[in-house]
GROMACS .gro file of N, CA, C and O in nm:
model
  468
    1MET      N    1  -0.093   0.214   0.969
    1MET     CA    2  -0.203   0.258   0.894
    1MET      C    3  -0.333   0.169   0.912
    1MET      O    4  -0.303   0.043   0.892
    2ILE      N    5  -0.443   0.217   0.938
    2ILE     CA    6  -0.564   0.144   0.961
    2ILE      C    7  -0.659   0.182   0.876
    2ILE      O    8  -0.679   0.311   0.851
    3GLU      N    9  -0.725   0.083   0.785
    3GLU     CA   10  -0.811   0.092   0.696
    3GLU      C   11  -0.941   0.011   0.733
    3GLU      O   12  -0.919  -0.081   0.796
    4ILE      N   13  -1.066   0.052   0.687
    4ILE     CA   14  -1.170  -0.037   0.715
    4ILE      C   15  -1.247  -0.066   0.594
    4ILE      O   16  -1.233   0.006   0.491
    5SER      N   17  -1.300  -0.152   0.592
    5SER     CA   18  -1.364  -0.244   0.459
    5SER      C   19  -1.467  -0.338   0.492
    5SER      O   20  -1.479  -0.400   0.589
    6ARG      N   21  -1.585  -0.321   0.413
    6ARG     CA   22  -1.694  -0.395   0.437
    6ARG      C   23  -1.675  -0.533   0.372
    6ARG      O   24  -1.626  -0.532   0.243
    7VAL      N   25  -1.706  -0.633   0.430
    7VAL     CA   26  -1.673  -0.765   0.378
    7VAL      C   27  -1.771  -0.810   0.249
    7VAL      O   28  -1.703  -0.895   0.153
    8TYR      N   29  -1.870  -0.737   0.222
    8TYR     CA   30  -1.952  -0.773   0.113
    8TYR      C   31  -1.931  -0.693   0.001
    8TYR      O   32  -1.917  -0.576   0.004
    9GLY      N   33  -1.933  -0.738  -0.117
    9GLY     CA   34  -1.918  -0.655  -0.237
    9GLY      C   35  -1.807  -0.606  -0.293
    9GLY      O   36  -1.748  -0.651  -0.396
   10ARG      N   37  -1.717  -0.573  -0.205
   10ARG     CA   38  -1.579  -0.499  -0.238
   10ARG      C   39  -1.470  -0.615  -0.176
   10ARG      O   40  -1.480  -0.678  -0.103
   11LYS      N   41  -1.365  -0.584  -0.258
   11LYS     CA   42  -1.248  -0.686  -0.226
   11LYS      C   43  -1.179  -0.616  -0.102
   11LYS      O   44  -1.108  -0.697  -0.055
   12GLY      N   45  -1.183  -0.494  -0.085
   12GLY     CA   46  -1.101  -0.422   0.035
   12GLY      C   47  -0.961  -0.402   0.012
   12GLY      O   48  -0.908  -0.450  -0.095
   13GLY      N   49  -0.901  -0.352   0.103
   13GLY     CA   50  -0.760  -0.320   0.093
   13GLY      C   51  -0.670  -0.429   0.117
   13GLY      O   52  -0.701  -0.526   0.173
   14GLN      N   53  -0.553  -0.414   0.080
   14GLN     CA   54  -0.446  -0.504   0.110
   14GLN      C   55  -0.385  -0.468   0.243
   14GLN      O   56  -0.374  -0.349   0.264
   15GLY      N   57  -0.345  -0.566   0.305
   15GLY     CA   58  -0.290  -0.553   0.439
   15GLY      C   59  -0.336  -0.682   0.518
   15GLY      O   60  -0.377  -0.755   0.471
   16PHE      N   61  -0.288  -0.674   0.651
   16PHE     CA   62  -0.338  -0.767   0.744
   16PHE      C   63  -0.465  -0.754   0.782
   16PHE      O   64  -0.532  -0.669   0.827
   17ARG      N   65  -0.566  -0.856   0.715
   17ARG     CA   66  -0.703  -0.825   0.734
   17ARG      C   67  -0.771  -0.893   0.863
   17ARG      O   68  -0.744  -1.019   0.883
   18ILE      N   69  -0.837  -0.813   0.944
   18ILE     CA   70  -0.886  -0.869   1.067
   18ILE      C   71  -1.042  -0.854   1.062
   18ILE      O   72  -1.086  -0.727   1.057
   19LEU      N   73  -1.115  -0.953   1.072
   19LEU     CA   74  -1.271  -0.938   1.098
   19LEU      C   75  -1.298  -0.902   1.235
   19LEU      O   76  -1.258  -0.975   1.319
   20ILE      N   77  -1.368  -0.801   1.255
   20ILE     CA   78  -1.400  -0.753   1.406
   20ILE      C   79  -1.538  -0.756   1.446
   20ILE      O   80  -1.571  -0.696   1.547
   21ASP      N   81  -1.620  -0.844   1.368
   21ASP     CA   82  -1.752  -0.857   1.419
   21ASP      C   83  -1.775  -0.997   1.499
   21ASP      O   84  -1.701  -1.082   1.482
   22ARG      N   85  -1.847  -0.982   1.587
   22ARG     CA   86  -1.878  -1.106   1.691
   22ARG      C   87  -1.943  -1.220   1.621
   22ARG      O   88  -1.918  -1.319   1.639
   23VAL      N   89  -2.012  -1.175   1.515
   23VAL     CA   90  -2.082  -1.285   1.433
   23VAL      C   91  -2.015  -1.301   1.296
   23VAL      O   92  -2.018  -1.192   1.256
   24TRP      N   93  -2.008  -1.425   1.244
   24TRP     CA   94  -1.954  -1.453   1.118
   24TRP      C   95  -2.066  -1.367   1.019
   24TRP      O   96  -2.184  -1.400   1.030
   25PRO      N   97  -2.015  -1.321   0.920
   25PRO     CA   98  -2.099  -1.249   0.802
   25PRO      C   99  -2.192  -1.344   0.743
   25PRO      O  100  -2.138  -1.458   0.692
   26ARG      N  101  -2.308  -1.343   0.742
   26ARG     CA  102  -2.417  -1.414   0.677
   26ARG      C  103  -2.388  -1.440   0.521
   26ARG      O  104  -2.346  -1.355   0.459
   27GLY      N  105  -2.374  -1.573   0.493
   27GLY     CA  106  -2.371  -1.623   0.350
   27GLY      C  107  -2.234  -1.629   0.303
   27GLY      O  108  -2.215  -1.653   0.182
   28LEU      N  109  -2.122  -1.593   0.384
   28LEU     CA  110  -2.001  -1.596   0.334
   28LEU      C  111  -1.918  -1.701   0.386
   28LEU      O  112  -1.936  -1.745   0.492
   29LYS      N  113  -1.836  -1.769   0.295
   29LYS     CA  114  -1.732  -1.861   0.344
   29LYS      C  115  -1.622  -1.789   0.367
   29LYS      O  116  -1.586  -1.660   0.348
   30LYS      N  117  -1.533  -1.880   0.446
   30LYS     CA  118  -1.386  -1.829   0.490
   30LYS      C  119  -1.312  -1.776   0.368
   30LYS      O  120  -1.270  -1.670   0.392
   31GLU      N  121  -1.310  -1.829   0.252
   31GLU     CA  122  -1.241  -1.772   0.136
   31GLU      C  123  -1.297  -1.653   0.089
   31GLU      O  124  -1.235  -1.585   0.020
   32ASP      N  125  -1.429  -1.628   0.112
   32ASP     CA  126  -1.487  -1.503   0.059
   32ASP      C  127  -1.447  -1.377   0.147
   32ASP      O  128  -1.425  -1.278   0.098
   33VAL      N  129  -1.426  -1.405   0.277
   33VAL     CA  130  -1.400  -1.300   0.369
   33VAL      C  131  -1.253  -1.279   0.360
   33VAL      O  132  -1.203  -1.147   0.357
   34ARG      N  133  -1.172  -1.375   0.334
   34ARG     CA  134  -1.010  -1.356   0.321
   34ARG      C  135  -0.971  -1.287   0.435
   34ARG      O  136  -0.873  -1.193   0.435
   35ALA      N  137  -1.008  -1.315   0.565
   35ALA     CA  138  -0.952  -1.260   0.673
   35ALA      C  139  -0.834  -1.343   0.737
   35ALA      O  140  -0.826  -1.448   0.729
   36ASP      N  141  -0.728  -1.268   0.777
   36ASP     CA  142  -0.606  -1.333   0.830
   36ASP      C  143  -0.629  -1.366   0.979
   36ASP      O  144  -0.572  -1.448   1.039
   37LEU      N  145  -0.743  -1.301   1.043
   37LEU     CA  146  -0.757  -1.311   1.185
   37LEU      C  147  -0.912  -1.281   1.210
   37LEU      O  148  -0.957  -1.186   1.157
   38TRP      N  149  -0.981  -1.358   1.280
   38TRP     CA  150  -1.113  -1.304   1.329
   38TRP      C  151  -1.103  -1.295   1.482
   38TRP      O  152  -1.069  -1.372   1.574
   39LEU      N  153  -1.118  -1.148   1.506
   39LEU     CA  154  -1.117  -1.102   1.648
   39LEU      C  155  -1.234  -1.071   1.704
   39LEU      O  156  -1.277  -0.956   1.727
   40ARG      N  157  -1.318  -1.167   1.726
   40ARG     CA  158  -1.451  -1.154   1.767
   40ARG      C  159  -1.481  -1.070   1.887
   40ARG      O  160  -1.576  -1.013   1.914
   41ASP      N  161  -1.392  -1.093   1.991
   41ASP     CA  162  -1.384  -1.030   2.116
   41ASP      C  163  -1.357  -0.888   2.124
   41ASP      O  164  -1.382  -0.814   2.229
   42ILE      N  165  -1.333  -0.832   2.011
   42ILE     CA  166  -1.283  -0.694   2.000
   42ILE      C  167  -1.435  -0.610   1.972
   42ILE      O  168  -1.447  -0.486   2.000
   43ALA      N  169  -1.528  -0.699   1.923
   43ALA     CA  170  -1.657  -0.639   1.889
   43ALA      C  171  -1.729  -0.584   2.003
   43ALA      O  172  -1.705  -0.627   2.134
   44PRO      N  173  -1.837  -0.505   1.981
   44PRO     CA  174  -1.906  -0.453   2.084
   44PRO      C  175  -1.979  -0.571   2.168
   44PRO      O  176  -2.008  -0.665   2.091
   45SER      N  177  -2.006  -0.556   2.291
   45SER     CA  178  -2.098  -0.673   2.349
   45SER      C  179  -2.225  -0.667   2.282
   45SER      O  180  -2.272  -0.575   2.214
   46SER      N  181  -2.274  -0.806   2.293
   46SER     CA  182  -2.418  -0.823   2.229
   46SER      C  183  -2.534  -0.712   2.278
   46SER      O  184  -2.601  -0.668   2.188
   47ASP      N  185  -2.518  -0.686   2.407
   47ASP     CA  186  -2.623  -0.596   2.448
   47ASP      C  187  -2.599  -0.442   2.397
   47ASP      O  188  -2.705  -0.395   2.346
   48LEU      N  189  -2.482  -0.413   2.368
   48LEU     CA  190  -2.451  -0.277   2.329
   48LEU      C  191  -2.491  -0.275   2.173
   48LEU      O  192  -2.549  -0.190   2.137
   49ARG      N  193  -2.459  -0.404   2.095
   49ARG     CA  194  -2.479  -0.384   1.958
   49ARG      C  195  -2.634  -0.370   1.939
   49ARG      O  196  -2.685  -0.312   1.849
   50ARG      N  197  -2.696  -0.454   2.030
   50ARG     CA  198  -2.849  -0.460   1.997
   50ARG      C  199  -2.907  -0.339   2.030
   50ARG      O  200  -3.003  -0.274   1.959
   51TRP      N  201  -2.882  -0.262   2.158
   51TRP     CA  202  -2.914  -0.132   2.189
   51TRP      C  203  -2.894  -0.039   2.081
   51TRP      O  204  -2.981   0.053   2.050
   52PHE      N  205  -2.769  -0.024   2.009
   52PHE     CA  206  -2.741   0.075   1.913
   52PHE      C  207  -2.803   0.057   1.802
   52PHE      O  208  -2.873   0.147   1.734
   53GLY      N  209  -2.810  -0.074   1.733
   53GLY     CA  210  -2.881  -0.084   1.606
   53GLY      C  211  -2.861  -0.013   1.495
   53GLY      O  212  -2.931   0.019   1.407
   54HIS      N  213  -2.734   0.049   1.487
   54HIS     CA  214  -2.700   0.148   1.383
   54HIS      C  215  -2.776   0.255   1.378
   54HIS      O  216  -2.789   0.332   1.264
   55ASP      N  217  -2.833   0.309   1.482
   55ASP     CA  218  -2.924   0.429   1.486
   55ASP      C  219  -2.820   0.542   1.499
   55ASP      O  220  -2.759   0.568   1.596
   56PRO      N  221  -2.826   0.648   1.403
   56PRO     CA  222  -2.719   0.754   1.399
   56PRO      C  223  -2.764   0.844   1.510
   56PRO      O  224  -2.648   0.914   1.554
   57GLN      N  225  -2.876   0.868   1.580
   57GLN     CA  226  -2.902   0.919   1.682
   57GLN      C  227  -2.837   0.870   1.815
   57GLN      O  228  -2.816   0.945   1.908
   58LYS      N  229  -2.801   0.751   1.832
   58LYS     CA  230  -2.729   0.683   1.933
   58LYS      C  231  -2.575   0.681   1.904
   58LYS      O  232  -2.509   0.626   2.011
   59TRP      N  233  -2.530   0.734   1.790
   59TRP     CA  234  -2.376   0.715   1.755
   59TRP      C  235  -2.296   0.768   1.871
   59TRP      O  236  -2.215   0.697   1.912
   60ARG      N  237  -2.316   0.886   1.919
   60ARG     CA  238  -2.219   0.939   2.022
   60ARG      C  239  -2.232   0.872   2.166
   60ARG      O  240  -2.116   0.834   2.197
   61GLU      N  241  -2.327   0.812   2.195
   61GLU     CA  242  -2.336   0.751   2.325
   61GLU      C  243  -2.289   0.607   2.282
   61GLU      O  244  -2.215   0.550   2.385
   62PHE      N  245  -2.313   0.537   2.175
   62PHE     CA  246  -2.254   0.393   2.128
   62PHE      C  247  -2.102   0.421   2.151
   62PHE      O  248  -2.049   0.340   2.206
   63ARG      N  249  -2.038   0.536   2.086
   63ARG     CA  250  -1.905   0.548   2.073
   63ARG      C  251  -1.835   0.532   2.225
   63ARG      O  252  -1.757   0.471   2.262
   64ARG      N  253  -1.920   0.613   2.299
   64ARG     CA  254  -1.867   0.638   2.442
   64ARG      C  255  -1.867   0.500   2.521
   64ARG      O  256  -1.764   0.467   2.585
   65ARG      N  257  -1.980   0.443   2.505
   65ARG     CA  258  -1.986   0.289   2.567
   65ARG      C  259  -1.890   0.195   2.507
   65ARG      O  260  -1.830   0.108   2.581
   66TYR      N  261  -1.877   0.191   2.366
   66TYR     CA  262  -1.781   0.108   2.316
   66TYR      C  263  -1.643   0.134   2.354
   66TYR      O  264  -1.557   0.042   2.382
   67PHE      N  265  -1.617   0.256   2.366
   67PHE     CA  266  -1.475   0.295   2.386
   67PHE      C  267  -1.446   0.259   2.549
   67PHE      O  268  -1.346   0.196   2.580
   68GLN      N  269  -1.527   0.244   2.635
   68GLN     CA  270  -1.534   0.195   2.771
   68GLN      C  271  -1.504   0.045   2.773
   68GLN      O  272  -1.425   0.003   2.840
   69GLU      N  273  -1.567  -0.036   2.679
   69GLU     CA  274  -1.553  -0.169   2.673
   69GLU      C  275  -1.410  -0.187   2.609
   69GLU      O  276  -1.350  -0.277   2.663
   70LEU      N  277  -1.381  -0.112   2.512
   70LEU     CA  278  -1.233  -0.146   2.462
   70LEU      C  279  -1.118  -0.118   2.559
   70LEU      O  280  -1.032  -0.180   2.561
   71ASP      N  281  -1.158  -0.027   2.641
   71ASP     CA  282  -1.053   0.014   2.767
   71ASP      C  283  -1.044  -0.125   2.839
   71ASP      O  284  -0.915  -0.135   2.905
   72GLY      N  285  -1.114  -0.207   2.847
   72GLY     CA  286  -1.094  -0.328   2.920
   72GLY      C  287  -1.054  -0.457   2.822
   72GLY      O  288  -1.068  -0.575   2.867
   73LYS      N  289  -1.034  -0.420   2.686
   73LYS     CA  290  -1.000  -0.520   2.609
   73LYS      C  291  -0.845  -0.499   2.547
   73LYS      O  292  -0.828  -0.503   2.426
   74GLN      N  293  -0.756  -0.443   2.641
   74GLN     CA  294  -0.613  -0.408   2.574
   74GLN      C  295  -0.556  -0.524   2.526
   74GLN      O  296  -0.466  -0.492   2.453
   75ASP      N  297  -0.575  -0.639   2.559
   75ASP     CA  298  -0.497  -0.756   2.495
   75ASP      C  299  -0.531  -0.744   2.350
   75ASP      O  300  -0.440  -0.767   2.261
   76GLN      N  301  -0.660  -0.739   2.312
   76GLN     CA  302  -0.697  -0.744   2.162
   76GLN      C  303  -0.645  -0.623   2.097
   76GLN      O  304  -0.613  -0.613   1.973
   77VAL      N  305  -0.657  -0.484   2.178
   77VAL     CA  306  -0.603  -0.380   2.113
   77VAL      C  307  -0.455  -0.389   2.074
   77VAL      O  308  -0.404  -0.339   1.971
   78ALA      N  309  -0.366  -0.444   2.175
   78ALA     CA  310  -0.242  -0.453   2.148
   78ALA      C  311  -0.214  -0.559   2.035
   78ALA      O  312  -0.109  -0.541   1.959
   79LEU      N  313  -0.306  -0.651   2.018
   79LEU     CA  314  -0.282  -0.735   1.894
   79LEU      C  315  -0.294  -0.671   1.779
   79LEU      O  316  -0.213  -0.689   1.683
   80ILE      N  317  -0.390  -0.590   1.753
   80ILE     CA  318  -0.426  -0.509   1.650
   80ILE      C  319  -0.281  -0.418   1.630
   80ILE      O  320  -0.232  -0.407   1.510
   81ARG      N  321  -0.248  -0.354   1.734
   81ARG     CA  322  -0.142  -0.256   1.721
   81ARG      C  323   0.000  -0.354   1.683
   81ARG      O  324   0.070  -0.295   1.593
   82SER      N  325   0.017  -0.457   1.738
   82SER     CA  326   0.115  -0.541   1.672
   82SER      C  327   0.133  -0.556   1.537
   82SER      O  328   0.239  -0.547   1.465
   83HIS      N  329   0.019  -0.593   1.473
   83HIS     CA  330   0.014  -0.601   1.320
   83HIS      C  331   0.023  -0.472   1.282
   83HIS      O  332   0.067  -0.465   1.150
   84GLU      N  333  -0.027  -0.369   1.305
   84GLU     CA  334  -0.016  -0.234   1.270
   84GLU      C  335   0.140  -0.180   1.258
   84GLU      O  336   0.189  -0.128   1.150
   85ARG      N  337   0.203  -0.247   1.346
   85ARG     CA  338   0.353  -0.194   1.344
   85ARG      C  339   0.431  -0.253   1.219
   85ARG      O  340   0.529  -0.221   1.161
   86ASP      N  341   0.376  -0.381   1.183
   86ASP     CA  342   0.421  -0.467   1.068
   86ASP      C  343   0.377  -0.423   0.928
   86ASP      O  344   0.426  -0.456   0.822
   87GLY      N  345   0.286  -0.327   0.930
   87GLY     CA  346   0.223  -0.281   0.811
   87GLY      C  347   0.077  -0.241   0.818
   87GLY      O  348   0.031  -0.227   0.927
   88LYS      N  349   0.010  -0.219   0.705
   88LYS     CA  350  -0.126  -0.171   0.714
   88LYS      C  351  -0.224  -0.283   0.773
   88LYS      O  352  -0.204  -0.419   0.749
   89VAL      N  353  -0.321  -0.237   0.842
   89VAL     CA  354  -0.409  -0.339   0.883
   89VAL      C  355  -0.560  -0.293   0.844
   89VAL      O  356  -0.586  -0.171   0.823
   90VAL      N  357  -0.624  -0.395   0.792
   90VAL     CA  358  -0.759  -0.361   0.725
   90VAL      C  359  -0.864  -0.423   0.834
   90VAL      O  360  -0.863  -0.551   0.855
   91LEU      N  361  -0.941  -0.344   0.891
   91LEU     CA  362  -1.055  -0.384   0.984
   91LEU      C  363  -1.177  -0.419   0.912
   91LEU      O  364  -1.232  -0.337   0.831
   92LEU      N  365  -1.211  -0.548   0.907
   92LEU     CA  366  -1.332  -0.593   0.809
   92LEU      C  367  -1.461  -0.592   0.913
   92LEU      O  368  -1.458  -0.641   1.021
   93TYR      N  369  -1.587  -0.545   0.850
   93TYR     CA  370  -1.715  -0.550   0.905
   93TYR      C  371  -1.818  -0.592   0.813
   93TYR      O  372  -1.790  -0.590   0.674
   94GLY      N  373  -1.926  -0.637   0.867
   94GLY     CA  374  -2.040  -0.677   0.780
   94GLY      C  375  -2.179  -0.589   0.759
   94GLY      O  376  -2.228  -0.605   0.691
   95ALA      N  377  -2.163  -0.485   0.859
   95ALA     CA  378  -2.284  -0.413   0.871
   95ALA      C  379  -2.300  -0.329   0.734
   95ALA      O  380  -2.207  -0.297   0.649
   96ARG      N  381  -2.442  -0.309   0.698
   96ARG     CA  382  -2.476  -0.241   0.573
   96ARG      C  383  -2.430  -0.093   0.611
   96ARG      O  384  -2.393  -0.020   0.500
   97GLU      N  385  -2.465  -0.040   0.717
   97GLU     CA  386  -2.426   0.104   0.759
   97GLU      C  387  -2.285   0.105   0.753
   97GLU      O  388  -2.199   0.069   0.816
   98GLU      N  389  -2.243   0.211   0.671
   98GLU     CA  390  -2.108   0.233   0.651
   98GLU      C  391  -2.044   0.350   0.719
   98GLU      O  392  -1.916   0.356   0.756
   99ARG      N  393  -2.135   0.443   0.771
   99ARG     CA  394  -2.089   0.540   0.859
   99ARG      C  395  -2.074   0.525   1.016
   99ARG      O  396  -2.005   0.581   1.089
  100TYR      N  397  -2.182   0.445   1.044
  100TYR     CA  398  -2.197   0.426   1.186
  100TYR      C  399  -2.196   0.293   1.215
  100TYR      O  400  -2.308   0.212   1.216
  101ASN      N  401  -2.083   0.235   1.236
  101ASN     CA  402  -2.056   0.084   1.277
  101ASN      C  403  -1.940   0.075   1.369
  101ASN      O  404  -1.861   0.164   1.398
  102ASN      N  405  -1.925  -0.038   1.417
  102ASN     CA  406  -1.821  -0.069   1.512
  102ASN      C  407  -1.687  -0.049   1.445
  102ASN      O  408  -1.572  -0.025   1.523
  103ALA      N  409  -1.654  -0.079   1.324
  103ALA     CA  410  -1.525  -0.065   1.266
  103ALA      C  411  -1.485   0.085   1.260
  103ALA      O  412  -1.388   0.112   1.287
  104VAL      N  413  -1.581   0.174   1.223
  104VAL     CA  414  -1.562   0.316   1.234
  104VAL      C  415  -1.505   0.350   1.379
  104VAL      O  416  -1.410   0.431   1.384
  105ALA      N  417  -1.605   0.321   1.465
  105ALA     CA  418  -1.545   0.355   1.609
  105ALA      C  419  -1.421   0.286   1.652
  105ALA      O  420  -1.355   0.365   1.704
  106LEU      N  421  -1.394   0.156   1.617
  106LEU     CA  422  -1.267   0.108   1.668
  106LEU      C  423  -1.162   0.181   1.605
  106LEU      O  424  -1.063   0.198   1.662
  107LYS      N  425  -1.176   0.217   1.485
  107LYS     CA  426  -1.051   0.292   1.386
  107LYS      C  427  -1.032   0.424   1.491
  107LYS      O  428  -0.913   0.461   1.511
  108GLU      N  429  -1.145   0.488   1.518
  108GLU     CA  430  -1.121   0.619   1.590
  108GLU      C  431  -1.071   0.585   1.712
  108GLU      O  432  -0.963   0.670   1.756
  109TYR      N  433  -1.100   0.498   1.784
  109TYR     CA  434  -1.034   0.465   1.910
  109TYR      C  435  -0.905   0.434   1.903
  109TYR      O  436  -0.824   0.490   1.991
  110LEU      N  437  -0.859   0.362   1.810
  110LEU     CA  438  -0.727   0.322   1.792
  110LEU      C  439  -0.639   0.429   1.758
  110LEU      O  440  -0.521   0.463   1.791
  111GLU      N  441  -0.683   0.521   1.673
  111GLU     CA  442  -0.617   0.631   1.613
  111GLU      C  443  -0.596   0.746   1.743
  111GLU      O  444  -0.492   0.791   1.750
  112SER      N  445  -0.715   0.746   1.817
  112SER     CA  446  -0.702   0.849   1.916
  112SER      C  447  -0.608   0.819   2.036
  112SER      O  448  -0.529   0.885   2.095
  113ARG      N  449  -0.602   0.690   2.054
  113ARG     CA  450  -0.515   0.631   2.158
  113ARG      C  451  -0.367   0.635   2.119
  113ARG      O  452  -0.272   0.642   2.206
  114ALA      N  453  -0.351   0.621   1.985
  114ALA     CA  454  -0.215   0.616   1.940
  114ALA      C  455  -0.151   0.769   1.949
  114ALA      O  456  -0.035   0.807   1.982
  115LYS      N  457  -0.238   0.871   1.927
  115LYS     CA  458  -0.204   1.003   1.926
  115LYS      C  459  -0.169   1.051   2.099
  115LYS      O  460  -0.071   1.110   2.111
  116ALA      N  461  -0.243   0.995   2.176
  116ALA     CA  462  -0.230   1.016   2.327
  116ALA      C  463  -0.110   0.954   2.366
  116ALA      O  464  -0.056   1.007   2.467
  117ALA      N  465  -0.057   0.852   2.309
  117ALA     CA  466   0.055   0.762   2.366
  117ALA      C  467   0.181   0.837   2.322
  117ALA      O  468   0.220   0.926   2.256
   0.00000   0.00000   0.00000
């Protein structure tokens, strides 16, 4: 099972907690984030992240481009899957936008690929 949680404000879910942002969340210490793993390479490329800017009108194209990037990051995808087999995984992100962010897209990618397998 995969859950997503914002690192600011909420305590988030229980499980293996993976920070999936390329940049460490501003103003937070390691003990504040409580991540078991920081998997920065699973994050969208800096160019894609800047282009997207959490613009809902770019969401569909962002997902398409990010999924292409993820297709080339199968080592990181496999690492997440290995923790998922052991129990629940919580994908941690720092963005203010809760509906249009890389954690939502990554969860969708992982779930859609799991159904196809």
